[in-house]
Coordinates of C-alpha atoms and ligand atoms in Angstrom, one line a residue:
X1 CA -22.0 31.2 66.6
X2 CA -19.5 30.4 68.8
X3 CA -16.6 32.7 69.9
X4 CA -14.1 31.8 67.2
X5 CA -17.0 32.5 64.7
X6 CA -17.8 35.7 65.7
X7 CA -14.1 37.0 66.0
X8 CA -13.3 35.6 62.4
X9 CA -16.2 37.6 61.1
X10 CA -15.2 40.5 62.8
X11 CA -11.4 40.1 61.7
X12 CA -13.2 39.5 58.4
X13 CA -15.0 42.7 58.2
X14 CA -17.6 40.3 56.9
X15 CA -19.6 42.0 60.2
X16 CA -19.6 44.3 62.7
X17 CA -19.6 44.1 66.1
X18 CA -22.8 46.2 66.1
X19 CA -24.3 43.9 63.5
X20 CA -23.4 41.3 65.4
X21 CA -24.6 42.6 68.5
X22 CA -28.2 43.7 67.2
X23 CA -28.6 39.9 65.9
X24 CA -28.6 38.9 69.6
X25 CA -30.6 41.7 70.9
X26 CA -33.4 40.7 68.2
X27 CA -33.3 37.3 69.7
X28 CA -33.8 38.5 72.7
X29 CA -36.5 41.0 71.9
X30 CA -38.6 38.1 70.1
X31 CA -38.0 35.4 72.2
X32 CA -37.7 36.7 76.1
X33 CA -41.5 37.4 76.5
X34 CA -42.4 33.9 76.6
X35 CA -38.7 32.3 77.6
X36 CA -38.0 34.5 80.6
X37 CA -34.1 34.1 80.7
X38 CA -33.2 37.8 80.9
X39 CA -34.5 39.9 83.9
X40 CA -32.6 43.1 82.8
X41 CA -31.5 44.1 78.8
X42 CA -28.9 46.6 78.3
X43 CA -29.6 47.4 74.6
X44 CA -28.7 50.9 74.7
X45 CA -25.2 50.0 76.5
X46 CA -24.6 46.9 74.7
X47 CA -25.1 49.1 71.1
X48 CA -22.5 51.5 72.2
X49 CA -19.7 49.1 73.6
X50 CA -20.1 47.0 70.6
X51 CA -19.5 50.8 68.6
X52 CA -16.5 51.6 70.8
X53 CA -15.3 47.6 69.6
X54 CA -15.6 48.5 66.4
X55 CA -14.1 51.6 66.2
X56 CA -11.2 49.5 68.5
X57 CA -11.0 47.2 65.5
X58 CA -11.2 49.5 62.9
X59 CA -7.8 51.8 63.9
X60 CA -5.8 48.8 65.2
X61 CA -2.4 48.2 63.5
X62 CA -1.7 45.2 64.5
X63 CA -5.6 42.6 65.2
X64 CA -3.2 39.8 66.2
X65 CA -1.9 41.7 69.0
X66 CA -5.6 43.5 69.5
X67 CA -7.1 40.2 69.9
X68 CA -4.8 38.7 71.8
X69 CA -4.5 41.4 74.5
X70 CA -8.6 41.0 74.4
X71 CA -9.4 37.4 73.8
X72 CA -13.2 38.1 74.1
X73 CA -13.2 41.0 72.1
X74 CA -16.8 41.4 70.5
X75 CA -18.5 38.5 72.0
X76 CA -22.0 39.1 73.1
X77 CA -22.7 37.6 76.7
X78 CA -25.0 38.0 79.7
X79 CA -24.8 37.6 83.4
X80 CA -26.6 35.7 86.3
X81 CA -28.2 38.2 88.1
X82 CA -26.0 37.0 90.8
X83 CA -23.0 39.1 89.6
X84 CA -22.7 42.3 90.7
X85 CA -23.0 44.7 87.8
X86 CA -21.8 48.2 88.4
X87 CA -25.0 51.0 88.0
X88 CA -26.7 47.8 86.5
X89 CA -29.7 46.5 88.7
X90 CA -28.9 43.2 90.6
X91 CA -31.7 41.5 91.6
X92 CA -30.1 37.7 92.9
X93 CA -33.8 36.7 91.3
X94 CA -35.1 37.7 94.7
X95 CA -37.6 40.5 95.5
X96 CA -35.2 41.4 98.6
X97 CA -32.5 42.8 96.2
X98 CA -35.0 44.4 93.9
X99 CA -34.1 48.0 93.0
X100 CA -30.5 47.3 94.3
X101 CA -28.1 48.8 91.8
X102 CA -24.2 47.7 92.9
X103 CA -21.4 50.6 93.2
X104 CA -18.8 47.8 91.5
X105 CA -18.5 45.5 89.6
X106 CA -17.4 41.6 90.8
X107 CA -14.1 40.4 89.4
X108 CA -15.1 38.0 87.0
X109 CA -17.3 40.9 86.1
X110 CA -14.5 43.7 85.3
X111 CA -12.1 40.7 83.9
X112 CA -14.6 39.7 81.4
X113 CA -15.8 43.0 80.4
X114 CA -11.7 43.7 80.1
X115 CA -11.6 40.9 77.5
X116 CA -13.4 43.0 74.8
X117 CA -17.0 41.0 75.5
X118 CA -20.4 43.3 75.4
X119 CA -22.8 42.9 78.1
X120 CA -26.7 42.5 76.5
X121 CA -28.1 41.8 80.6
X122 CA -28.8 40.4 83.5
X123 CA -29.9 36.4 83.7
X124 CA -32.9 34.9 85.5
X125 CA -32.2 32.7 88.2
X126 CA -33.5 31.2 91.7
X127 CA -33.8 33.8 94.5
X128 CA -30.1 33.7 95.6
X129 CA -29.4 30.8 93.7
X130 CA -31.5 28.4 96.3
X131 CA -32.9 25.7 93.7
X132 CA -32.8 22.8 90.8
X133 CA -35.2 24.1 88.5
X134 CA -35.6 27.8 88.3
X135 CA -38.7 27.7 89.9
X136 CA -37.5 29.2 93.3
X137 CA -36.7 32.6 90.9
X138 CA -39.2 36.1 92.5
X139 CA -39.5 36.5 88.5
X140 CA -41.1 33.5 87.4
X141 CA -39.3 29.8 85.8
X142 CA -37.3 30.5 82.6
X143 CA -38.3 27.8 80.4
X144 CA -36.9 25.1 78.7
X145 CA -36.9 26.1 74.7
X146 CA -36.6 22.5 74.0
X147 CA -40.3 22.1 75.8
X148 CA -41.8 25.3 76.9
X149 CA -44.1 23.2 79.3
X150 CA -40.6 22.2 81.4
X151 CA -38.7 24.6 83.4
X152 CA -35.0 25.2 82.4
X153 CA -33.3 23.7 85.1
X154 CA -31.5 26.1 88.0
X155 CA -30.4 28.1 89.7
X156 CA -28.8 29.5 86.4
X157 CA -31.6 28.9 84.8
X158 CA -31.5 32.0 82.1
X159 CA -28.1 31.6 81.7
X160 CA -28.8 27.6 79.9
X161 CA -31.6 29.6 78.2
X162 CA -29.8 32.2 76.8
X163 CA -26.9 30.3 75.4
X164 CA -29.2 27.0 74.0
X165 CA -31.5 30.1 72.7
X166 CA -29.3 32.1 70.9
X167 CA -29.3 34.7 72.6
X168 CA -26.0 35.3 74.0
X169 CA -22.8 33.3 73.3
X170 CA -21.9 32.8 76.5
X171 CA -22.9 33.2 80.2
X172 CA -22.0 33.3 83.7
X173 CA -23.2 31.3 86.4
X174 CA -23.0 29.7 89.9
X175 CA -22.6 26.3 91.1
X176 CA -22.8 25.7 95.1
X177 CA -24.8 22.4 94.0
X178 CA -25.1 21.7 90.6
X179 CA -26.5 25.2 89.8
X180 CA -24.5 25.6 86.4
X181 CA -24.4 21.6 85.2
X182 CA -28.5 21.5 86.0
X183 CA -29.4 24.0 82.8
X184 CA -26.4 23.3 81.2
X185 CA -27.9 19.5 80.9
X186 CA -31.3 20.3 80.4
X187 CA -30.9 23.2 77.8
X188 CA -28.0 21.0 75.4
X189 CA -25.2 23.2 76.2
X190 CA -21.8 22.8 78.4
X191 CA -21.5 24.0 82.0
X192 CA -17.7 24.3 84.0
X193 CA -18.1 24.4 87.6
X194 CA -14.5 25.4 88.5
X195 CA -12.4 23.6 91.2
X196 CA -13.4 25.8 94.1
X197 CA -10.9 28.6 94.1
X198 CA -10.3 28.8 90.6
X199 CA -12.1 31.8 90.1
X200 CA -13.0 34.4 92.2
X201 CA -16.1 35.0 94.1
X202 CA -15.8 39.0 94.9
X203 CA -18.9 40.6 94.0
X204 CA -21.1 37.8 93.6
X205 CA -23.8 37.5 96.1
X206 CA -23.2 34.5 98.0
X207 CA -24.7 31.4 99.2
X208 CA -22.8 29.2 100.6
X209 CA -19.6 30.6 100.8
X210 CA -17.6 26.9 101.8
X211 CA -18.9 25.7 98.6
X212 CA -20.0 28.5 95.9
X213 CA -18.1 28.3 92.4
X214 CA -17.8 30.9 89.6
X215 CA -18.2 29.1 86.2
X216 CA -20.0 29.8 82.8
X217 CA -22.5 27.8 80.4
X218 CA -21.3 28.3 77.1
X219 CA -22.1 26.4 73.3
X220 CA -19.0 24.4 72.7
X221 CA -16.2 23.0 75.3
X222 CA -13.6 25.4 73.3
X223 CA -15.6 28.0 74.6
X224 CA -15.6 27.1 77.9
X225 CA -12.1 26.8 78.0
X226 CA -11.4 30.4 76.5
X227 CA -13.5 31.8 79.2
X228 CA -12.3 30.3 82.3
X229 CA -8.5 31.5 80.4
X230 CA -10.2 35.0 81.2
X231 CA -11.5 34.6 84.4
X232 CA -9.9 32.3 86.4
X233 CA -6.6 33.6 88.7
X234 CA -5.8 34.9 92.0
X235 CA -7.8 37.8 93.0
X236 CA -6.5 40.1 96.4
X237 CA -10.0 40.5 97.0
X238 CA -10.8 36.8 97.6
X239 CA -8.9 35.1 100.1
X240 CA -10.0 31.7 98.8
X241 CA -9.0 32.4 95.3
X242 CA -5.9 30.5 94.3
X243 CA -2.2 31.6 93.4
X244 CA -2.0 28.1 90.9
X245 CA -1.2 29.0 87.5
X246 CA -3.7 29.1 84.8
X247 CA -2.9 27.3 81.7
X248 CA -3.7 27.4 78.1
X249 CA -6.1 25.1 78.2
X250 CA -6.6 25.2 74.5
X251 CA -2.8 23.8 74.2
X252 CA -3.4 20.0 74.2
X253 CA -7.5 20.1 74.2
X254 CA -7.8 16.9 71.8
X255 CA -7.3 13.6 72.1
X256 CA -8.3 10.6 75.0
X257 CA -5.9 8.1 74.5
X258 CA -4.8 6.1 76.9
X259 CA -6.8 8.1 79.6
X260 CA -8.0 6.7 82.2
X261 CA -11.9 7.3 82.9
X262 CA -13.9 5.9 86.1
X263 CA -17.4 5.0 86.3
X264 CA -18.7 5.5 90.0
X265 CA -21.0 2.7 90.0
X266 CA -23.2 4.5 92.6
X267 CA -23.9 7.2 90.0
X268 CA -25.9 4.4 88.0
X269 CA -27.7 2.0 90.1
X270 CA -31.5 2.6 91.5
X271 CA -33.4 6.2 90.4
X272 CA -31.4 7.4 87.4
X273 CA -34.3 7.3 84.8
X274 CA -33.2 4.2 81.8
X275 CA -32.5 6.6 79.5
X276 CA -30.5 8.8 81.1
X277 CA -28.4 5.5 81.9
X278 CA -28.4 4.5 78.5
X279 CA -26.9 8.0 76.9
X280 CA -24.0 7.7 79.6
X281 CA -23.3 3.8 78.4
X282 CA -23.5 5.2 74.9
X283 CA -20.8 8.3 75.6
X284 CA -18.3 5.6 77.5
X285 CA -18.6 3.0 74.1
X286 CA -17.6 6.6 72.0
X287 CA -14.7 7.1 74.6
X288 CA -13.5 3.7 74.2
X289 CA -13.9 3.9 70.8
X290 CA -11.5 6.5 71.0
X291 CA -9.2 4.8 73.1
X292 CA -9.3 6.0 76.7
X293 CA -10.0 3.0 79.1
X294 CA -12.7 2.5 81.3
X295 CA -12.8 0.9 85.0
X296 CA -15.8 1.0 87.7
X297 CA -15.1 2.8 90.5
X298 CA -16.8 3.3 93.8
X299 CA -17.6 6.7 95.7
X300 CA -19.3 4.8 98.4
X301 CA -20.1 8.4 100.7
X302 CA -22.2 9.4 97.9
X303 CA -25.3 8.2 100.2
X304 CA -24.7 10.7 102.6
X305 CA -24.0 14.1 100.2
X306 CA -27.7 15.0 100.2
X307 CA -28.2 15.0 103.5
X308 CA -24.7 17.0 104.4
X309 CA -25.1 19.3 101.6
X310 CA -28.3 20.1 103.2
X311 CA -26.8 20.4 106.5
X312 CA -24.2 22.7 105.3
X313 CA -25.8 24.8 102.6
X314 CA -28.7 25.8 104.7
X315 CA -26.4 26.9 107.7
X316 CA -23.9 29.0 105.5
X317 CA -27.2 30.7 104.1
X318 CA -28.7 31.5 107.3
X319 CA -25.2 33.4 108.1
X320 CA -25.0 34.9 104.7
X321 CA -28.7 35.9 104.4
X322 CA -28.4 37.6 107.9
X323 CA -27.5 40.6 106.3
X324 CA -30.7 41.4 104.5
X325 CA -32.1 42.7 107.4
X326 CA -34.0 45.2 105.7
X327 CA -31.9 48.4 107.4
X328 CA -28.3 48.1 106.2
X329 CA -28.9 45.7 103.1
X330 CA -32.4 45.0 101.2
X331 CA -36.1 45.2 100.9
X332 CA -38.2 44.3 104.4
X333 CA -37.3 41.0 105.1
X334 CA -41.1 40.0 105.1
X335 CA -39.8 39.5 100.8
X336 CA -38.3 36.5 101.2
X337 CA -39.6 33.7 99.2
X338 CA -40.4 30.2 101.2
X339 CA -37.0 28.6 99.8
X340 CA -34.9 31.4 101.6
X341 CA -37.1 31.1 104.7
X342 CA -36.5 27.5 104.8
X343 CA -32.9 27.5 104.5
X344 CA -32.7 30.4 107.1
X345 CA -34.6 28.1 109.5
X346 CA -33.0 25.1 109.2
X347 CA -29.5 26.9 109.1
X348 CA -30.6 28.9 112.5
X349 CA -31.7 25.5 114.0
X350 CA -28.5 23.4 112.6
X351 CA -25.8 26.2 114.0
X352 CA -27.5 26.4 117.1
X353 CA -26.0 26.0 120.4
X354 CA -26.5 22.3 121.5
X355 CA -27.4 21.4 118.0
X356 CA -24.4 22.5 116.4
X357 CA -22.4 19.3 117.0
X358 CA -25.3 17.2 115.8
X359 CA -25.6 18.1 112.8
X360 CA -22.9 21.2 111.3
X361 CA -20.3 19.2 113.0
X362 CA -21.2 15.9 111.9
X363 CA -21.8 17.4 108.8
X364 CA -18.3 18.7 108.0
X365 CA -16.8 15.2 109.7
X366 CA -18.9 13.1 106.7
X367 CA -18.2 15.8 104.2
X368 CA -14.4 14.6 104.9
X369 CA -15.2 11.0 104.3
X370 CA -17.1 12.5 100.5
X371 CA -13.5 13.9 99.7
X372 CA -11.6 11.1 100.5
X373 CA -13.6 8.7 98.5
X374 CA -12.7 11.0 95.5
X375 CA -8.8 11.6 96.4
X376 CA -8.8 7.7 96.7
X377 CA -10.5 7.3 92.8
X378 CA -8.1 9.9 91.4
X379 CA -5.0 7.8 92.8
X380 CA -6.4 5.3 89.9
X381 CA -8.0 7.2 87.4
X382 CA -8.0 10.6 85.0
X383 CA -11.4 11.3 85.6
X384 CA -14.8 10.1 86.6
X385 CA -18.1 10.3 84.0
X386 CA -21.5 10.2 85.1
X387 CA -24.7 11.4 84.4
X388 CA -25.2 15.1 85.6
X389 CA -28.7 14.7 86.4
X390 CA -30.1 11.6 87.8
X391 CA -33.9 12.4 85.7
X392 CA -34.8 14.4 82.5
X393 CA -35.6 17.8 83.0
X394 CA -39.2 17.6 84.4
X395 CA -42.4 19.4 84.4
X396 CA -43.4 22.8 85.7
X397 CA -44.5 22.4 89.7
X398 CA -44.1 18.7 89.2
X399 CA -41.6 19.0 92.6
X400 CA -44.0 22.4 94.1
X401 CA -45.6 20.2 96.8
X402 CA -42.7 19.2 98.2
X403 CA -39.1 20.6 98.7
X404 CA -37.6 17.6 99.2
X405 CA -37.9 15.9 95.9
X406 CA -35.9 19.1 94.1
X407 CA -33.3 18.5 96.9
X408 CA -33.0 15.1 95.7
X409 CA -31.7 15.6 92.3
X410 CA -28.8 17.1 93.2
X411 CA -27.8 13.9 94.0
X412 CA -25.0 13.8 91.7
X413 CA -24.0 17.1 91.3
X414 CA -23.3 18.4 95.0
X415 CA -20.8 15.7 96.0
X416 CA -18.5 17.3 93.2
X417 CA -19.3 20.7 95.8
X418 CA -18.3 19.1 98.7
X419 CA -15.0 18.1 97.4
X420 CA -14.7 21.5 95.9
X421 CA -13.5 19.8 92.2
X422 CA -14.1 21.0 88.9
X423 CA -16.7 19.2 86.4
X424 CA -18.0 20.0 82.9
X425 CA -21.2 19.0 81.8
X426 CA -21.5 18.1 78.3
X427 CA -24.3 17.3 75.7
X428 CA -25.2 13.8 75.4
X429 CA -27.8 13.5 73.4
X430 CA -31.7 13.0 73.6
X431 CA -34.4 11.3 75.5
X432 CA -37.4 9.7 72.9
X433 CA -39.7 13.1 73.5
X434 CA -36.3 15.0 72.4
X435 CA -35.5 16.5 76.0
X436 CA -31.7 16.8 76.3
X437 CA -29.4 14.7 78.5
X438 CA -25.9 16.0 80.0
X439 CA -23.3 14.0 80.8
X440 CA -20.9 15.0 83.3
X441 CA -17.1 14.6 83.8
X442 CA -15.3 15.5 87.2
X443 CA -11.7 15.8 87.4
X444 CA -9.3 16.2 90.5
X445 CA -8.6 19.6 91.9
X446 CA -7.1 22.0 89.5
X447 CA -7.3 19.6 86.4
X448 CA -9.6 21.6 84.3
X449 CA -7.4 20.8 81.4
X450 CA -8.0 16.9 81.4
X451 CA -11.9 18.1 81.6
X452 CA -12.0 20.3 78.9
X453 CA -9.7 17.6 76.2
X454 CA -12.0 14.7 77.4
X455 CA -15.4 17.2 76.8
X456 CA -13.5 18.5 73.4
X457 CA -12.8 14.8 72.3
X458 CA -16.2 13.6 73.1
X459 CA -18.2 16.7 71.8
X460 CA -16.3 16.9 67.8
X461 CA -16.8 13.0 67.7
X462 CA -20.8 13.5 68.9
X463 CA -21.6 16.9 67.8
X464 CA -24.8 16.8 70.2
X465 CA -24.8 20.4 70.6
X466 CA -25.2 21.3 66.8
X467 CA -29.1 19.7 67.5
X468 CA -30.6 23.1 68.3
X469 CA -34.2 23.8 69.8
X470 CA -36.8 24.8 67.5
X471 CA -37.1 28.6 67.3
X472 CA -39.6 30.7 66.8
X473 CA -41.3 29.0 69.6
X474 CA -42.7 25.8 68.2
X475 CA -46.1 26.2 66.4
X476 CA -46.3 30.1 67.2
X477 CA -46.1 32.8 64.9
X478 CA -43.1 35.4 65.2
X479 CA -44.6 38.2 64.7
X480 CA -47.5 37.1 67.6
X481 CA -44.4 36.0 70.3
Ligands
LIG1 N1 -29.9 22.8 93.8 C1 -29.0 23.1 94.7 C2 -29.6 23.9 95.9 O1 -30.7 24.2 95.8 C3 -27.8 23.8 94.1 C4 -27.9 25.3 94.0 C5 -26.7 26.0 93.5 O2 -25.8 25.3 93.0 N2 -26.7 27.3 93.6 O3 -29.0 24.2 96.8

């Protein structure tokens, strides 16, 4: 169900909040075992806030105004174990932060429990959100339900579980990278990565702080713009967070005429698997189909964002991991996976004195150049489409042997980072072996709204997202899972 779903039923009295709630948690009791999205579930909790709801529902006078002060009221949602959860464990998938149990809750935290949602748990993701598939995560991969023997894509990887699974409508993530598009385009559901700033970042445990963005993987695009109504807006406890007024964005959400959509012709030359290609050349004949217009465009820094993202990220996580130093914050620092080690070495080495113009420097310089080339395509264009991963989701350790080829495919997801813009990835359809293929719009800074009416357009006239995985588990018995 999606959000308007539930909240009809519950306006309905055809179910209750409690009902509703105990649906997910039975998803989640016969399906986490082997998918591995949740790290922590709040049953107990989550039973008696969807009570309180209830009774909330039951003695209002007036539901229009209930629900409108509480636009979320009854949903069902989980968190990335990056958000800090007040007297709810926090692990940032990492054995360093195991045991750690937060005195607060982040903002995004408080303003979507404020909006009437009930929290079933905490997500499974990579250990402080360092990875493309899940696999960097001190609990194990989540997997793919489409293809249990393929990882879910990361970091966020439980939170593209748990939505294309069933078992929450909604859920939060991060994106410093691509960590909220990844899973969102390899579990068939849709992923915003805010403009940077949109949404703040107090509470969540950070990465890289020049980069990281608050966003959610929900089922539909209607969702995701109901959400980021909640959670988006200035916050005095995030400097970065931005005083620019949020819209409805469910005002105008239909309709592409007459927009104006660019194809960066880098993100479809060499290495983006043929089918991948072929589902973004069939998503720009639908939008053309349905009258926006379509030009090539050229991003021509794109060669360079791998190799300044991984300049950048790695230094910004050596400073913020510095504080794990196993006296004032976390476990003995002798936890850290390799991932985290790696990226505190190369971070140490790239700030350095005598190396710091070399490479952070440099880095920042070319990161300029990556911006420019998107200001320059937005003085001609609405938006640009692309695919958001340059490969189908791939196998379990495929990439173990060697870092590099995970830091590869976020090829065409961290440029979007560096510029600090918004995108939405959407479902596109299906490779021949039936894994699913995201496509991925960006827009210009703050322009959330033309993302969500060219996802909305796209998504009724396609209805991709309706193909769900195949649950119980393919071939298994229920009762055995
Ligand atoms: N895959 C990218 C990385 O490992 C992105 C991570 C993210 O967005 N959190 O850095």
């Amino acid at each position: 169900m999606d959000i308007e779903e539930i909240q009809k039923k519950l306006v309905s009295k055809e179910a209750s909040c409690v009902e509703i709630t105990k649906e997910y948690l039975k998803n989640i009791t016969s399906l986490n075992e082997k998918l591995n999205a949740f790290i922590t579930v709040t049953s107990e909790k989550a039973l008696s806030e969807a009570e309180k709801i209830d009774n909330e529902i039951d003695e209002s006078e007036d539901l229009d105004v209930l629900f409108s002060l509480k636009p979320l009221l009854g949903v069902p949602m989980a968190h990335k174990d990056l958000f800090s959860t007040k007297d709810i464990e926090t692990t940032a998938g990492s054995n360093i932060l195991r045991g750690y149990i937060p005195p607060y809750d982040a903002t995004a935290v408080k303003r979507i429990k404020d909006a009437g949602t009930v929290m079933l748990g905490k997500l499974n993701c990579d250990a402080f959100a360092h990875g493309t598939t899940g696999e960097n995560s001190d609990f194990g991969p989540a997997l793919n339900p489409y293809d249990l023997s393929r990882p879910a894509g990361g970091s966020s990887s439980g939170s593209g579980v748990a939505v294309s699974a069933e078992m929450a409508v909604f859920a939060t993530g991060t994106d410093t990278g691509g960590s909220i598009r990844t899973p969102a385009s390899f579990t068939n559901v849709c992923g915003l990565k805010p403009t940077y700033g949109r949404v703040s970042r107090y509470g969540i445990i950070a990465m890289a702080s020049s980069l990281d963005s608050i966003g959610h993987l929900t089922r539909t695009v209607k969702d995701s713009a109901r959400v980021l109504k909640v959670t988006a807006g200035y916050d005095p406890f995030d400097s970065t967070s931005s005083k620019i007024k949020v819209p409805d964005y469910l005002e105008s959400i239909i309709g592409v005429k007459g927009l104006k959509i660019g194809v960066p012709e880098e993100y479809m030359g060499d290495g983006i698997d043929p089918e991948v290609k072929s589902a973004v050349k069939n998503a720009l004949k639908v939008y053309e189909k349905l009258g926006a217009e379509i030009a090539s465009v050229s991003l021509p820094h794109t060669k360079y964002a791998i190799a300044v993202y991984y300049v950048i990220v790695p230094s910004e996580v050596s400073s913020n991991l510095a504080r794990y130093d196993g006296i004032r914050f976390g476990n003995s620092r002798e936890s850290f996976g390799d991932e985290a080690k790696r990226r505190i070495m190369i971070g140490t080495y790239a700030l350095s004195a005598g190396y710091y113009d070399a490479y952070y420097l440099k880095a920042q310089k070319v990161r300029t150049l990556v911006i420019q080339d998107f200001k320059k395509a937005f003085e001609k264009i609405d938006i640009l489409l692309g695919p958001a991963m340059p490969v189908l989701p791939p196998k379990l350790g495929e990439n173990s042997d060697d870092p590099l080829k995970n830091y590869l495919l976020d090829v065409l997801t961290c440029p979007v980072n560096l510029a600090g813009l918004p995108a939405l990835s959407v479902p596109a359809g299906f490779s021949k072996e039936g894994l699913p293929i995201g496509i991925q719009l960006i827009g210009d800074h703050f322009a959330e709204d033309a993302l969500f009416r060219a996802g909305y357009t796209y998504e009724q006239e396609t209805r991709y997202y309706e193909q769900k995985p195949q649950l119980p588990l393919k071939g298994e018995d229920p009762d055995g899972i």
